[in-house]
Coordinates of C-alpha atoms in Angstrom, one line a residue:
M1 CA 0.0 0.2 -0.1
S2 CA 1.5 3.4 -1.2
D3 CA 1.8 5.6 2.0
L4 CA 3.7 8.9 0.5
L5 CA 4.5 12.0 2.3
T6 CA 3.0 14.7 0.0
L7 CA 4.2 18.4 0.6
Y8 CA 3.4 21.1 -1.9
G9 CA 2.7 18.6 -4.6
R10 CA 5.8 16.3 -4.2
T11 CA 6.1 13.2 -2.7
F12 CA 8.5 11.4 -0.3
N13 CA 9.0 7.9 1.2
S14 CA 10.5 9.6 4.3
R15 CA 8.4 10.9 7.0
L16 CA 11.6 12.0 8.9
L17 CA 13.3 15.3 8.0
V18 CA 16.5 16.5 9.6
G19 CA 18.9 19.0 10.2
T20 CA 22.4 19.4 9.2
A21 CA 24.1 21.3 12.1
L22 CA 25.9 20.6 15.4
Y23 CA 27.3 17.4 14.3
P24 CA 31.1 16.5 15.1
S25 CA 32.3 16.8 11.0
P26 CA 30.4 17.2 8.0
A27 CA 31.4 13.4 7.5
I28 CA 29.4 12.2 10.2
M29 CA 26.7 14.6 9.0
R30 CA 26.8 13.1 5.8
E31 CA 26.6 9.4 7.3
S32 CA 23.8 10.4 9.7
V33 CA 21.6 11.8 7.1
Q34 CA 22.0 8.6 4.9
A35 CA 21.4 6.5 7.9
S36 CA 17.9 8.5 8.6
A37 CA 16.9 7.9 5.2
S38 CA 15.4 11.4 5.1
E39 CA 14.6 13.1 2.0
I40 CA 14.2 16.7 3.2
I41 CA 16.9 18.5 5.1
T42 CA 17.4 21.8 6.8
L43 CA 20.2 24.0 6.4
S44 CA 20.7 27.7 7.7
L45 CA 22.3 30.5 5.3
R46 CA 23.4 32.3 8.5
R47 CA 25.5 28.9 9.2
Q48 CA 26.3 27.2 5.6
N49 CA 26.8 29.6 3.0
P50 CA 28.3 27.7 0.0
A51 CA 29.3 31.0 -2.1
Q52 CA 31.6 31.7 0.9
Q53 CA 33.3 28.4 0.2
Q54 CA 34.0 28.3 3.8
D55 CA 33.9 24.5 4.1
N56 CA 33.6 22.7 0.9
R57 CA 33.3 19.4 2.2
F58 CA 29.6 20.4 3.8
W59 CA 28.6 21.6 0.7
D60 CA 29.5 18.8 -1.5
Y61 CA 28.2 16.6 1.1
I62 CA 24.9 18.5 0.8
R63 CA 24.7 18.4 -3.0
E64 CA 25.7 14.8 -3.1
S65 CA 22.9 14.0 -1.2
G66 CA 20.0 14.4 -3.5
C67 CA 17.8 15.9 -0.9
Q68 CA 15.2 18.4 -1.0
L69 CA 16.7 21.5 0.5
L70 CA 14.8 23.3 3.3
P71 CA 16.6 26.5 4.0
N72 CA 15.5 28.1 7.3
T73 CA 15.4 31.7 8.8
A74 CA 16.6 30.7 12.1
G75 CA 17.8 33.4 14.2
C76 CA 15.3 36.1 12.6
K77 CA 13.4 38.3 15.0
S78 CA 11.1 40.4 12.4
P79 CA 9.4 39.7 9.6
R80 CA 11.5 42.0 7.4
E81 CA 14.5 40.2 8.3
A82 CA 13.2 36.8 7.4
V83 CA 11.8 37.9 4.0
E84 CA 15.5 39.2 3.2
L85 CA 17.2 35.9 4.4
A86 CA 14.6 33.8 2.6
K87 CA 15.5 35.9 -0.9
M88 CA 18.8 35.3 -0.3
S89 CA 18.6 31.5 0.7
Q90 CA 16.4 31.3 -2.6
E91 CA 19.2 32.6 -4.6
I92 CA 22.1 30.7 -3.2
F93 CA 20.5 27.3 -2.3
Q94 CA 18.3 27.4 -5.8
T95 CA 15.3 26.4 -4.1
D96 CA 11.7 28.2 -3.1
W97 CA 10.8 26.0 -0.5
L98 CA 11.7 27.7 3.2
K99 CA 11.2 26.9 6.9
L100 CA 10.4 30.3 8.1
E101 CA 11.3 31.0 11.7
V102 CA 10.4 34.4 13.3
I103 CA 11.5 34.1 16.9
G104 CA 9.4 36.4 19.3
D105 CA 11.4 35.3 22.8
D106 CA 14.9 34.7 23.1
Y107 CA 14.4 32.3 26.3
N108 CA 12.5 29.5 24.9
L109 CA 12.8 30.4 21.2
Q110 CA 9.0 30.7 20.9
P111 CA 7.6 31.9 17.6
D112 CA 6.4 35.4 17.3
P113 CA 3.0 34.6 16.1
F114 CA 2.2 38.0 14.5
G115 CA 5.6 37.8 12.7
L116 CA 5.2 34.8 11.6
V117 CA 1.7 35.4 9.7
E118 CA 3.1 38.8 8.2
A119 CA 6.3 37.1 6.7
A120 CA 4.3 33.9 5.6
R121 CA 1.7 36.1 4.0
E122 CA 4.5 38.2 2.1
L123 CA 6.3 34.8 1.1
I124 CA 3.8 33.0 -0.1
Q125 CA 3.0 36.2 -2.7
L126 CA 6.6 36.1 -3.8
G127 CA 6.0 32.4 -4.7
F128 CA 7.8 30.7 -1.8
K129 CA 6.6 27.2 -0.6
V130 CA 6.7 28.1 3.2
L131 CA 6.8 25.5 6.0
P132 CA 6.4 27.8 9.2
Y133 CA 7.5 26.7 12.4
C134 CA 4.8 27.7 15.0
T135 CA 3.2 26.8 18.1
D136 CA 0.4 24.4 18.6
D137 CA -1.9 27.2 18.8
L138 CA -5.2 26.5 16.8
V139 CA -6.1 30.0 16.0
L140 CA -2.4 30.9 14.9
C141 CA -2.3 27.6 12.6
R142 CA -5.8 28.9 10.9
K143 CA -4.0 32.3 10.2
L144 CA -1.1 30.9 8.5
L145 CA -3.6 28.4 6.3
D146 CA -5.7 31.7 5.3
V147 CA -2.4 33.4 4.0
G148 CA -1.5 30.6 1.8
C149 CA 0.6 28.0 3.8
E150 CA -0.2 24.1 2.9
V151 CA 2.1 22.7 5.4
L152 CA 2.4 23.6 9.1
M153 CA 5.4 22.7 11.6
P154 CA 4.0 23.4 15.4
W155 CA 6.7 22.7 17.9
G156 CA 6.4 19.5 20.1
A157 CA 8.8 21.5 23.1
P158 CA 11.4 24.4 22.4
I159 CA 13.9 24.1 20.3
G160 CA 16.6 21.8 21.6
T161 CA 15.2 20.7 25.2
G162 CA 14.3 16.9 23.7
Q163 CA 11.1 17.1 26.2
G164 CA 8.7 15.4 23.6
L165 CA 5.4 16.1 23.1
L166 CA 4.5 18.7 26.1
N167 CA 1.0 19.6 25.3
K168 CA -0.7 16.9 23.8
Y169 CA -4.3 18.3 24.1
N170 CA -3.4 21.0 21.8
L171 CA -1.8 18.8 19.6
Q172 CA -4.5 16.3 19.2
T173 CA -6.9 19.3 18.8
L174 CA -4.8 20.2 16.1
R175 CA -4.5 16.9 14.4
E176 CA -8.3 16.5 14.4
R177 CA -9.2 20.1 13.7
L178 CA -6.8 20.2 10.9
S179 CA -7.5 16.6 9.3
D180 CA -6.5 17.7 5.6
V181 CA -3.2 19.6 6.6
P182 CA 0.1 18.3 6.6
L183 CA 1.4 18.6 9.9
I184 CA 5.0 17.9 11.0
I185 CA 6.2 18.3 14.5
D186 CA 9.3 20.5 14.4
A187 CA 11.2 20.8 17.5
G188 CA 11.6 19.2 21.1
I189 CA 11.9 15.8 19.9
G190 CA 14.6 14.3 21.8
A191 CA 14.1 10.4 21.8
P192 CA 12.8 7.9 19.2
S193 CA 9.9 6.8 21.1
Q194 CA 8.9 10.8 21.2
A195 CA 8.9 10.5 17.2
A196 CA 7.0 7.1 17.2
E197 CA 4.4 8.9 19.5
A198 CA 3.9 11.7 17.2
L199 CA 3.4 9.6 14.0
E200 CA 1.2 7.3 16.4
M201 CA -1.2 10.7 16.9
G202 CA -1.5 11.1 13.4
F203 CA 1.0 13.2 12.6
D204 CA 2.5 13.3 9.3
A205 CA 6.1 13.8 9.9
V206 CA 8.8 14.7 12.5
L207 CA 11.8 17.2 11.8
L208 CA 14.5 17.4 14.1
N209 CA 18.2 17.8 14.3
T210 CA 19.6 17.9 17.9
A211 CA 19.1 14.5 19.0
I212 CA 20.9 13.1 16.3
A213 CA 23.7 15.5 16.1
K214 CA 24.4 15.5 19.8
A215 CA 24.2 11.9 20.4
Q216 CA 26.9 9.7 21.3
D217 CA 26.7 8.0 18.3
P218 CA 24.8 10.3 15.8
V219 CA 24.6 7.7 12.7
L220 CA 23.4 5.1 14.8
M221 CA 21.0 7.4 16.4
A222 CA 19.8 8.3 12.8
N223 CA 18.9 5.2 12.0
A224 CA 17.1 4.7 15.4
F225 CA 14.7 7.7 14.8
K226 CA 14.2 6.1 10.8
L227 CA 12.9 2.9 12.5
A228 CA 10.8 5.1 15.0
V229 CA 8.8 7.0 12.5
E230 CA 8.3 4.1 10.3
S231 CA 7.1 2.0 13.4
G232 CA 4.7 5.1 14.6
R233 CA 3.6 5.8 11.2
A234 CA 2.9 1.8 10.7
A235 CA 1.0 1.9 14.1
F236 CA -1.1 4.8 12.9
N237 CA -2.1 2.9 9.8
A238 CA -2.9 0.1 11.7
G239 CA -5.0 1.5 14.0
L240 CA -4.4 1.7 17.9
M241 CA -6.8 0.2 20.4
L242 CA -9.2 2.4 22.3
R243 CA -7.9 3.4 25.6
R244 CA -10.3 1.7 28.7
Q245 CA -10.7 2.9 32.6
T246 CA -11.2 -0.6 33.6
A247 CA -9.8 -4.1 32.7
S248 CA -10.9 -6.2 30.0
P249 CA -9.9 -10.3 29.8
S250 CA -7.5 -10.7 26.9
T251 CA -9.0 -14.4 26.7
P252 CA -12.3 -14.6 26.3
T253 CA -14.3 -17.1 28.1
L254 CA -16.9 -19.2 26.4
D255 CA -17.9 -21.8 29.2
M256 CA -16.2 -22.8 32.6
P257 CA -13.1 -24.8 32.5
F258 CA -13.4 -28.9 32.1
W259 CA -12.6 -29.5 35.5
Q260 CA -14.8 -27.0 37.4
Q261 CA -17.5 -28.8 35.3
A262 CA -16.8 -31.9 36.5
E263 CA -16.5 -30.6 40.0
S264 CA -19.8 -28.9 39.7
I265 CA -21.3 -32.6 38.4
L266 CA -19.8 -34.5 41.6
Q267 CA -21.4 -32.1 43.6
D268 CA -24.8 -32.3 42.1

């Protein structure tokens, strides 16, 4: 059965998106991306500019990967800053795909909802395929859809915390109320089990970086996340059992055991 991820009209086999920062070396980054089987990778113009030729190995690995590039606007704190960086990224990375970040708080790197909608509106009008990094606020997500975003990326927890899905009520509400919209959990995922849980809840994919790049063995961890995402999606497709408040026997009983039947006859 075909179970492809479709984003802005393109289909992908993998539901795991990975970042390319924080790895011990470009070679380990390359091996980790390969182990993850990801087909979409994020990168930042502020950290990785091929035009400056600062690290040819890194850029060579990126080009060799064959992955869809998803430049981000990490570090931008205003719509204007994000739009200008997006234009430069489009020119340098030769793609109109964009992970839009407009940060409103330095402490927890929470997105600025007002700046995010403003920047998304302008970038959509300029022809970008915008994947906004947002909170799990339903009203904000609807505003982003209203201005033309076709994919949303709500956070599981603040970036780099590894705390997993902090507000499952909000996330479940998003999934149920925006049932036709591709939703990718972005940020906060720290363990493969958390990624699997997101897929089990019906989210379409997860995006992460630190959990792989900062693992003791990034390549092994990348493979662990790959398997977790596949497992979570398979469980979602299979259909999880309903949770119950009371116990329910897993072995149905049709009648009395034969020895109890014999005892009952003797007593009669």
